[in-house]
Amino acid sequence: MFSIHRHHRLVERLTRSHEPVAQAGPFTLHWLNPPGGADRDIEPELMVVHDLHLSEIDNNVGKHIRHSLIPMLASTRHRFGMDLPVWGVWEKEPHALFNQLMTITLYSVHADPYTCSRWFYRNTLKALREPPGDIDPTDFIQPFSVIYRRVRELRRGESLLDAGTCHGFLPLLLSADLPATGHPSPQLVGLDIEEFFIQAARKYAEEQGISGADFLAADLFDPRVEFLPRFDTVTAIHLLEHLDSDTAARALDVLWKRTAQRLIINVPIEETPDPYFGHCQRFDVGRLADMGERLGGHSTTFEDHGAWLVVDR
C-alpha cells in the first residue's frame, strides 16, 4: 500500500511504464510485475496506491475499503482469472483481510505511526461530534454519531463499561460529560479483545489528558472481567453480531452481571451478516426482546439505526 503524497517519487517511478489496472474511490491498482511480463520468473504482483491526506484519515477509510477497494480487487481477480497471495486470506478470513487493509492504509499516510493514529482519532471524533444530517447508510461515522447520541440519552449514573469498544470512540466522547468529581478511578472503561485497538485508544487518551476513561484488552470471558466493579451503565454497541448464538447468550449474561442499573445493546439490522465486518449472525427487535426477557430485568426494544435492547434492574 502506497500513498501518492508520501511516496510520490517512488509511485511515479514504479507506475511510469504501466497504465493503471483499475481505479475506485481513492484507490488505484497498478502492476509491479504484470502477468506475461518480461520477468516471467517473478509472480505477478499488484500495487495499491491511494490519494488520502492526513486530514482525510478517519473511520471512513473503512467505508472506502469495503465499498471501493474490496470490490475493485474482486473485479480484478475475475478479470485476470488468477490468484494472488491475498486471495487466500480473503476467502478464509474476510474480516482479517478488511482489518489488514484498514491498518496498512491508515499507517501508510505518514512515516510516524503515532501521527497517523492521532489524526485518525482527531478527525473521527470531530466528525462524531457534528450534528448528523442525511445519513448515508454506507458511512462509517454518521450512523454511529446517531447511535452514540442515543446512548448519551439512555445512560444512567456516572460509571459506564463499553464492551467491544473497538477504537474506544464512545468512552472518549462521553469523557467530555464527566463532572470534575475527583473520582479515584476511571468512570468510563472501554473493553475489547484487540490489544492493538486498546493501546491506540489509551495512547490518545493519555496525549489528550483524558483521565476519566481507561481501556482494557480482554475477552468478555477473561477472568479479569469478573473482578471489574459493577457499572451504572453497560453498553455493547455492534458487538453481539460478531458472536455465534451460544457465545452471544453467554456474553449477555456476563454483561448483565456487570450492570448496576442499565444494560444497553445495539446491533445492526442486516439481510445477511457481512463477513468483511466479522458478522456471524443477524438480529431483529423480536430476537433481542427474547434475549432481554431471559435476563430477568425490565426490558424494552426499539429500532433506530439498528435494533436496541435496554434492560433495567
CSV table of C-alpha atoms in Angstrom, one decimal:
chain,number,residue,atom,x,y,z
A,1,MET,CA,0.0,0.0,0.0
A,2,PHE,CA,1.5,3.4,-1.1
A,3,SER,CA,0.4,7.0,-0.5
A,4,ILE,CA,0.7,9.1,-3.6
A,5,HIS,CA,1.5,12.0,-1.4
A,6,ARG,CA,4.1,10.4,0.9
A,7,HIS,CA,5.6,8.1,-1.7
A,8,HIS,CA,5.1,10.3,-4.8
A,9,ARG,CA,8.5,9.8,-6.3
A,10,LEU,CA,8.5,6.0,-5.8
A,11,VAL,CA,5.0,5.7,-7.2
A,12,GLU,CA,5.8,7.9,-10.2
A,13,ARG,CA,8.8,5.7,-11.0
A,14,LEU,CA,7.1,2.4,-10.5
A,15,THR,CA,4.0,3.3,-12.5
A,16,ARG,CA,5.7,5.1,-15.3
A,17,SER,CA,5.6,2.2,-17.7
A,18,HIS,CA,2.2,0.7,-16.8
A,19,GLU,CA,-1.2,2.1,-17.1
A,20,PRO,CA,-3.5,1.7,-14.0
A,21,VAL,CA,-5.3,-1.7,-13.8
A,22,ALA,CA,-8.3,-0.2,-12.1
A,23,GLN,CA,-9.5,2.8,-10.0
A,24,ALA,CA,-12.2,3.1,-7.4
A,25,GLY,CA,-12.7,5.8,-4.8
A,26,PRO,CA,-9.3,7.0,-3.5
A,27,PHE,CA,-7.6,3.7,-4.6
A,28,THR,CA,-5.7,2.9,-7.8
A,29,LEU,CA,-4.3,-0.5,-8.8
A,30,HIS,CA,-1.0,-0.9,-10.7
A,31,TRP,CA,1.0,-3.9,-11.7
A,32,LEU,CA,4.5,-4.1,-10.2
A,33,ASN,CA,5.1,-7.2,-12.3
A,34,PRO,CA,2.2,-7.8,-14.8
A,35,PRO,CA,1.1,-11.3,-16.0
A,36,GLY,CA,3.2,-12.2,-19.0
A,37,GLY,CA,5.7,-9.5,-18.3
A,38,ALA,CA,9.4,-9.5,-19.2
A,39,ASP,CA,10.4,-11.3,-16.0
A,40,ARG,CA,8.4,-14.5,-16.1
A,41,ASP,CA,10.2,-16.0,-13.1
A,42,ILE,CA,8.6,-13.5,-10.7
A,43,GLU,CA,5.0,-13.9,-9.7
A,44,PRO,CA,2.6,-11.2,-10.8
A,45,GLU,CA,2.3,-8.5,-8.2
A,46,LEU,CA,-0.2,-5.7,-7.7
A,47,MET,CA,0.5,-2.3,-6.0
A,48,VAL,CA,-2.3,-0.4,-4.3
A,49,VAL,CA,-1.9,3.4,-4.3
A,50,HIS,CA,-4.3,5.9,-2.5
A,51,ASP,CA,-4.5,9.7,-2.5
A,52,LEU,CA,-5.7,10.2,1.1
A,53,HIS,CA,-4.3,13.1,3.1
A,54,LEU,CA,-3.8,13.1,6.8
A,55,SER,CA,-6.9,15.4,7.1
A,56,GLU,CA,-8.9,12.6,5.4
A,57,ILE,CA,-7.8,9.8,7.7
A,58,ASP,CA,-10.8,8.8,9.8
A,59,ASN,CA,-13.1,5.8,10.3
A,60,ASN,CA,-14.5,6.3,6.8
A,61,VAL,CA,-11.3,4.8,5.5
A,62,GLY,CA,-13.2,1.6,6.3
A,63,LYS,CA,-16.0,2.8,4.0
A,64,HIS,CA,-13.6,3.3,1.1
A,65,ILE,CA,-12.1,-0.2,1.7
A,66,ARG,CA,-15.4,-2.0,2.0
A,67,HIS,CA,-17.2,-0.2,-0.9
A,68,SER,CA,-14.3,0.7,-3.2
A,69,LEU,CA,-11.1,-1.3,-2.7
A,70,ILE,CA,-12.5,-4.7,-2.0
A,71,PRO,CA,-14.9,-4.7,-4.9
A,72,MET,CA,-12.1,-3.5,-7.1
A,73,LEU,CA,-9.9,-6.3,-6.0
A,74,ALA,CA,-12.7,-8.8,-6.6
A,75,SER,CA,-13.2,-7.4,-10.1
A,76,THR,CA,-9.5,-7.6,-10.9
A,77,ARG,CA,-9.4,-11.2,-9.8
A,78,HIS,CA,-12.3,-12.1,-12.0
A,79,ARG,CA,-10.9,-10.1,-14.9
A,80,PHE,CA,-7.5,-11.7,-14.9
A,81,GLY,CA,-8.6,-15.1,-13.7
A,82,MET,CA,-5.7,-15.5,-11.4
A,83,ASP,CA,-4.9,-16.0,-7.8
A,84,LEU,CA,-2.6,-13.7,-5.8
A,85,PRO,CA,-1.5,-14.4,-2.2
A,86,VAL,CA,-4.1,-12.0,-0.8
A,87,TRP,CA,-7.0,-14.1,-2.2
A,88,GLY,CA,-6.3,-17.0,0.2
A,89,VAL,CA,-6.7,-14.7,3.2
A,90,TRP,CA,-9.7,-13.2,1.6
A,91,GLU,CA,-11.6,-16.5,1.2
A,92,LYS,CA,-10.6,-18.0,4.6
A,93,GLU,CA,-10.9,-14.9,6.8
A,94,PRO,CA,-12.5,-11.9,5.0
A,95,HIS,CA,-12.7,-10.0,8.3
A,96,ALA,CA,-8.9,-10.4,8.7
A,97,LEU,CA,-8.4,-9.0,5.2
A,98,PHE,CA,-10.6,-6.0,5.9
A,99,ASN,CA,-8.7,-5.2,9.2
A,100,GLN,CA,-5.4,-5.7,7.4
A,101,LEU,CA,-6.3,-3.3,4.6
A,102,MET,CA,-7.7,-0.8,7.1
A,103,THR,CA,-4.5,-0.8,9.1
A,104,ILE,CA,-2.0,-0.6,6.3
A,105,THR,CA,-4.0,2.2,4.7
A,106,LEU,CA,-4.1,4.3,7.9
A,107,TYR,CA,-0.4,3.8,8.6
A,108,SER,CA,0.8,4.5,5.1
A,109,VAL,CA,-0.1,8.1,5.1
A,110,HIS,CA,2.8,9.3,7.4
A,111,ALA,CA,6.2,7.9,8.4
A,112,ASP,CA,5.3,8.3,12.1
A,113,PRO,CA,2.6,5.8,13.2
A,114,TYR,CA,1.6,7.9,16.2
A,115,THR,CA,0.9,10.8,13.8
A,116,CYS,CA,-1.4,8.6,11.8
A,117,SER,CA,-3.2,7.4,14.9
A,118,ARG,CA,-3.5,10.9,16.3
A,119,TRP,CA,-5.1,12.3,13.1
A,120,PHE,CA,-7.4,9.2,12.8
A,121,TYR,CA,-8.8,9.8,16.3
A,122,ARG,CA,-8.9,13.6,16.0
A,123,ASN,CA,-10.8,13.5,12.6
A,124,THR,CA,-13.2,10.7,13.6
A,125,LEU,CA,-14.1,12.2,17.0
A,126,LYS,CA,-14.6,15.6,15.4
A,127,ALA,CA,-17.0,14.1,12.8
A,128,LEU,CA,-18.8,12.2,15.5
A,129,ARG,CA,-19.5,15.4,17.5
A,130,GLU,CA,-21.0,17.1,14.5
A,131,PRO,CA,-24.9,17.0,14.2
A,132,PRO,CA,-25.7,14.3,11.7
A,133,GLY,CA,-27.6,15.4,8.6
A,134,ASP,CA,-29.0,13.0,6.0
A,135,ILE,CA,-27.5,9.6,6.9
A,136,ASP,CA,-25.6,7.7,4.3
A,137,PRO,CA,-26.1,4.0,5.3
A,138,THR,CA,-22.7,3.1,3.9
A,139,ASP,CA,-20.9,5.8,6.0
A,140,PHE,CA,-18.8,4.5,8.9
A,141,ILE,CA,-19.2,7.7,11.1
A,142,GLN,CA,-22.7,9.2,10.6
A,143,PRO,CA,-24.8,6.3,11.8
A,144,PHE,CA,-22.6,6.0,14.9
A,145,SER,CA,-23.0,9.7,15.6
A,146,VAL,CA,-26.7,9.0,15.9
A,147,ILE,CA,-26.1,5.8,18.0
A,148,TYR,CA,-23.8,7.5,20.4
A,149,ARG,CA,-26.2,10.4,20.9
A,150,ARG,CA,-28.9,7.9,21.8
A,151,VAL,CA,-26.5,6.2,24.3
A,152,ARG,CA,-25.9,9.5,25.9
A,153,GLU,CA,-29.6,10.0,26.3
A,154,LEU,CA,-30.2,6.4,27.6
A,155,ARG,CA,-27.3,6.0,30.0
A,156,ARG,CA,-27.8,6.0,33.8
A,157,GLY,CA,-25.5,7.1,36.6
A,158,GLU,CA,-21.9,8.1,36.0
A,159,SER,CA,-19.9,4.9,35.5
A,160,LEU,CA,-20.0,3.1,32.2
A,161,LEU,CA,-18.5,-0.1,30.7
A,162,ASP,CA,-18.4,-0.2,26.9
A,163,ALA,CA,-17.9,-3.8,25.8
A,164,GLY,CA,-16.5,-4.3,22.3
A,165,THR,CA,-15.3,-0.7,22.3
A,166,CYS,CA,-13.1,-1.2,19.2
A,167,HIS,CA,-11.3,2.1,18.8
A,168,GLY,CA,-12.8,3.4,22.1
A,169,PHE,CA,-14.7,6.3,20.4
A,170,LEU,CA,-17.7,6.0,22.8
A,171,PRO,CA,-15.8,6.3,26.1
A,172,LEU,CA,-13.6,9.1,24.6
A,173,LEU,CA,-16.7,11.0,23.5
A,174,LEU,CA,-18.5,10.5,26.9
A,175,SER,CA,-15.4,11.6,28.8
A,176,ALA,CA,-16.4,15.2,28.0
A,177,ASP,CA,-19.6,14.7,30.0
A,178,LEU,CA,-17.8,13.7,33.2
A,179,PRO,CA,-18.1,16.1,36.1
A,180,ALA,CA,-14.9,17.1,37.9
A,181,THR,CA,-15.6,15.0,41.0
A,182,GLY,CA,-12.1,13.8,41.7
A,183,HIS,CA,-13.2,10.2,41.4
A,184,PRO,CA,-10.2,8.0,42.3
A,185,SER,CA,-10.6,5.6,39.3
A,186,PRO,CA,-11.8,6.0,35.7
A,187,GLN,CA,-15.6,6.1,35.4
A,188,LEU,CA,-15.6,5.1,31.8
A,189,VAL,CA,-14.0,1.8,30.7
A,190,GLY,CA,-13.6,0.5,27.2
A,191,LEU,CA,-13.2,-3.2,26.8
A,192,ASP,CA,-12.1,-5.0,23.6
A,193,ILE,CA,-10.3,-8.2,22.7
A,194,GLU,CA,-8.0,-6.4,20.2
A,195,GLU,CA,-4.8,-5.3,22.0
A,196,PHE,CA,-3.8,-3.0,19.2
A,197,PHE,CA,-7.0,-1.0,19.3
A,198,ILE,CA,-6.8,-0.7,23.1
A,199,GLN,CA,-3.3,0.5,23.1
A,200,ALA,CA,-4.1,3.2,20.4
A,201,ALA,CA,-7.2,4.4,22.4
A,202,ARG,CA,-5.2,4.5,25.7
A,203,LYS,CA,-2.3,6.4,23.9
A,204,TYR,CA,-4.7,9.0,22.5
A,205,ALA,CA,-6.5,9.5,25.9
A,206,GLU,CA,-3.1,10.0,27.6
A,207,GLU,CA,-2.0,12.5,25.0
A,208,GLN,CA,-5.2,14.5,25.3
A,209,GLY,CA,-5.1,14.4,29.1
A,210,ILE,CA,-8.3,12.4,29.4
A,211,SER,CA,-8.2,10.9,32.9
A,212,GLY,CA,-11.8,9.7,33.2
A,213,ALA,CA,-11.5,6.9,30.6
A,214,ASP,CA,-9.4,3.8,30.6
A,215,PHE,CA,-9.2,0.8,28.3
A,216,LEU,CA,-8.7,-2.9,28.9
A,217,ALA,CA,-7.7,-5.5,26.4
A,218,ALA,CA,-9.6,-8.7,27.3
A,219,ASP,CA,-12.1,-11.2,26.2
A,220,LEU,CA,-15.5,-10.9,27.9
A,221,PHE,CA,-14.9,-14.3,29.4
A,222,ASP,CA,-11.4,-13.4,30.7
A,223,PRO,CA,-11.2,-13.9,34.5
A,224,ARG,CA,-10.1,-10.3,34.8
A,225,VAL,CA,-13.6,-9.2,33.8
A,226,GLU,CA,-15.1,-10.9,36.8
A,227,PHE,CA,-13.0,-8.6,39.0
A,228,LEU,CA,-14.3,-5.4,37.4
A,229,PRO,CA,-16.8,-3.4,39.5
A,230,ARG,CA,-20.4,-3.2,38.5
A,231,PHE,CA,-21.1,-0.1,36.3
A,232,ASP,CA,-24.1,2.1,36.4
A,233,THR,CA,-24.5,1.5,32.6
A,234,VAL,CA,-23.0,-1.2,30.5
A,235,THR,CA,-23.1,-0.9,26.7
A,236,ALA,CA,-22.5,-3.3,23.8
A,237,ILE,CA,-22.7,-1.4,20.5
A,238,HIS,CA,-22.3,-3.6,17.4
A,239,LEU,CA,-20.8,-6.5,19.4
A,240,LEU,CA,-23.3,-9.4,19.6
A,241,GLU,CA,-23.4,-9.9,15.8
A,242,HIS,CA,-19.7,-10.8,15.9
A,243,LEU,CA,-20.5,-13.8,18.1
A,244,ASP,CA,-22.3,-17.1,17.4
A,245,SER,CA,-25.7,-17.7,19.1
A,246,ASP,CA,-24.4,-19.6,22.1
A,247,THR,CA,-21.5,-17.2,22.7
A,248,ALA,CA,-23.8,-14.2,22.4
A,249,ALA,CA,-26.1,-15.6,25.0
A,250,ARG,CA,-23.1,-16.2,27.4
A,251,ALA,CA,-21.8,-12.7,26.6
A,252,LEU,CA,-25.1,-11.2,27.5
A,253,ASP,CA,-25.0,-12.9,30.9
A,254,VAL,CA,-21.6,-11.5,31.6
A,255,LEU,CA,-22.7,-8.0,30.7
A,256,TRP,CA,-25.7,-8.3,32.9
A,257,LYS,CA,-23.6,-9.3,35.9
A,258,ARG,CA,-21.5,-6.2,35.4
A,259,THR,CA,-24.6,-3.9,35.2
A,260,ALA,CA,-25.7,-2.0,38.3
A,261,GLN,CA,-28.6,0.0,36.7
A,262,ARG,CA,-29.0,-0.3,32.9
A,263,LEU,CA,-27.7,-2.5,30.0
A,264,ILE,CA,-27.8,-1.1,26.5
A,265,ILE,CA,-27.4,-3.2,23.4
A,266,ASN,CA,-27.4,-2.1,19.8
A,267,VAL,CA,-26.9,-4.3,16.8
A,268,PRO,CA,-27.2,-3.7,13.0
A,269,ILE,CA,-30.2,-5.0,11.1
A,270,GLU,CA,-28.9,-6.9,8.1
A,271,GLU,CA,-30.4,-9.1,5.5
A,272,THR,CA,-27.2,-11.1,5.5
A,273,PRO,CA,-24.3,-10.9,8.0
A,274,ASP,CA,-21.4,-9.1,6.4
A,275,PRO,CA,-18.3,-11.4,6.7
A,276,TYR,CA,-15.9,-8.5,6.0
A,277,PHE,CA,-17.0,-6.9,9.3
A,278,GLY,CA,-16.8,-10.3,11.1
A,279,HIS,CA,-20.6,-10.6,11.5
A,280,CYS,CA,-21.7,-14.1,12.3
A,281,GLN,CA,-25.5,-13.7,12.7
A,282,ARG,CA,-28.4,-11.4,12.1
A,283,PHE,CA,-30.7,-9.8,14.6
A,284,ASP,CA,-34.0,-8.1,14.8
A,285,VAL,CA,-36.0,-6.4,17.6
A,286,GLY,CA,-38.0,-9.6,18.3
A,287,ARG,CA,-34.9,-11.7,18.8
A,288,LEU,CA,-33.4,-9.0,21.1
A,289,ALA,CA,-36.7,-8.9,23.1
A,290,ASP,CA,-36.4,-12.7,23.7
A,291,MET,CA,-32.8,-12.4,24.9
A,292,GLY,CA,-33.8,-9.5,27.2
A,293,GLU,CA,-36.6,-11.4,28.8
A,294,ARG,CA,-34.2,-14.2,29.8
A,295,LEU,CA,-32.1,-11.8,31.9
A,296,GLY,CA,-35.0,-11.1,34.3
A,297,GLY,CA,-34.9,-7.3,34.3
A,298,HIS,CA,-37.3,-4.8,32.8
A,299,SER,CA,-36.5,-4.7,29.1
A,300,THR,CA,-37.6,-2.5,26.2
A,301,THR,CA,-36.7,-2.8,22.5
A,302,PHE,CA,-36.9,-0.4,19.5
A,303,GLU,CA,-35.4,0.4,16.1
A,304,ASP,CA,-33.3,3.4,15.4
A,305,HIS,CA,-30.2,2.8,13.2
A,306,GLY,CA,-30.3,-0.8,14.2
A,307,ALA,CA,-32.1,-2.8,16.8
A,308,TRP,CA,-31.9,-1.8,20.5
A,309,LEU,CA,-32.4,-3.7,23.8
A,310,VAL,CA,-32.4,-1.7,27.0
A,311,VAL,CA,-32.7,-3.7,30.3
A,312,ASP,CA,-33.1,-2.1,33.7
A,313,ARG,CA,-32.6,-3.7,37.1
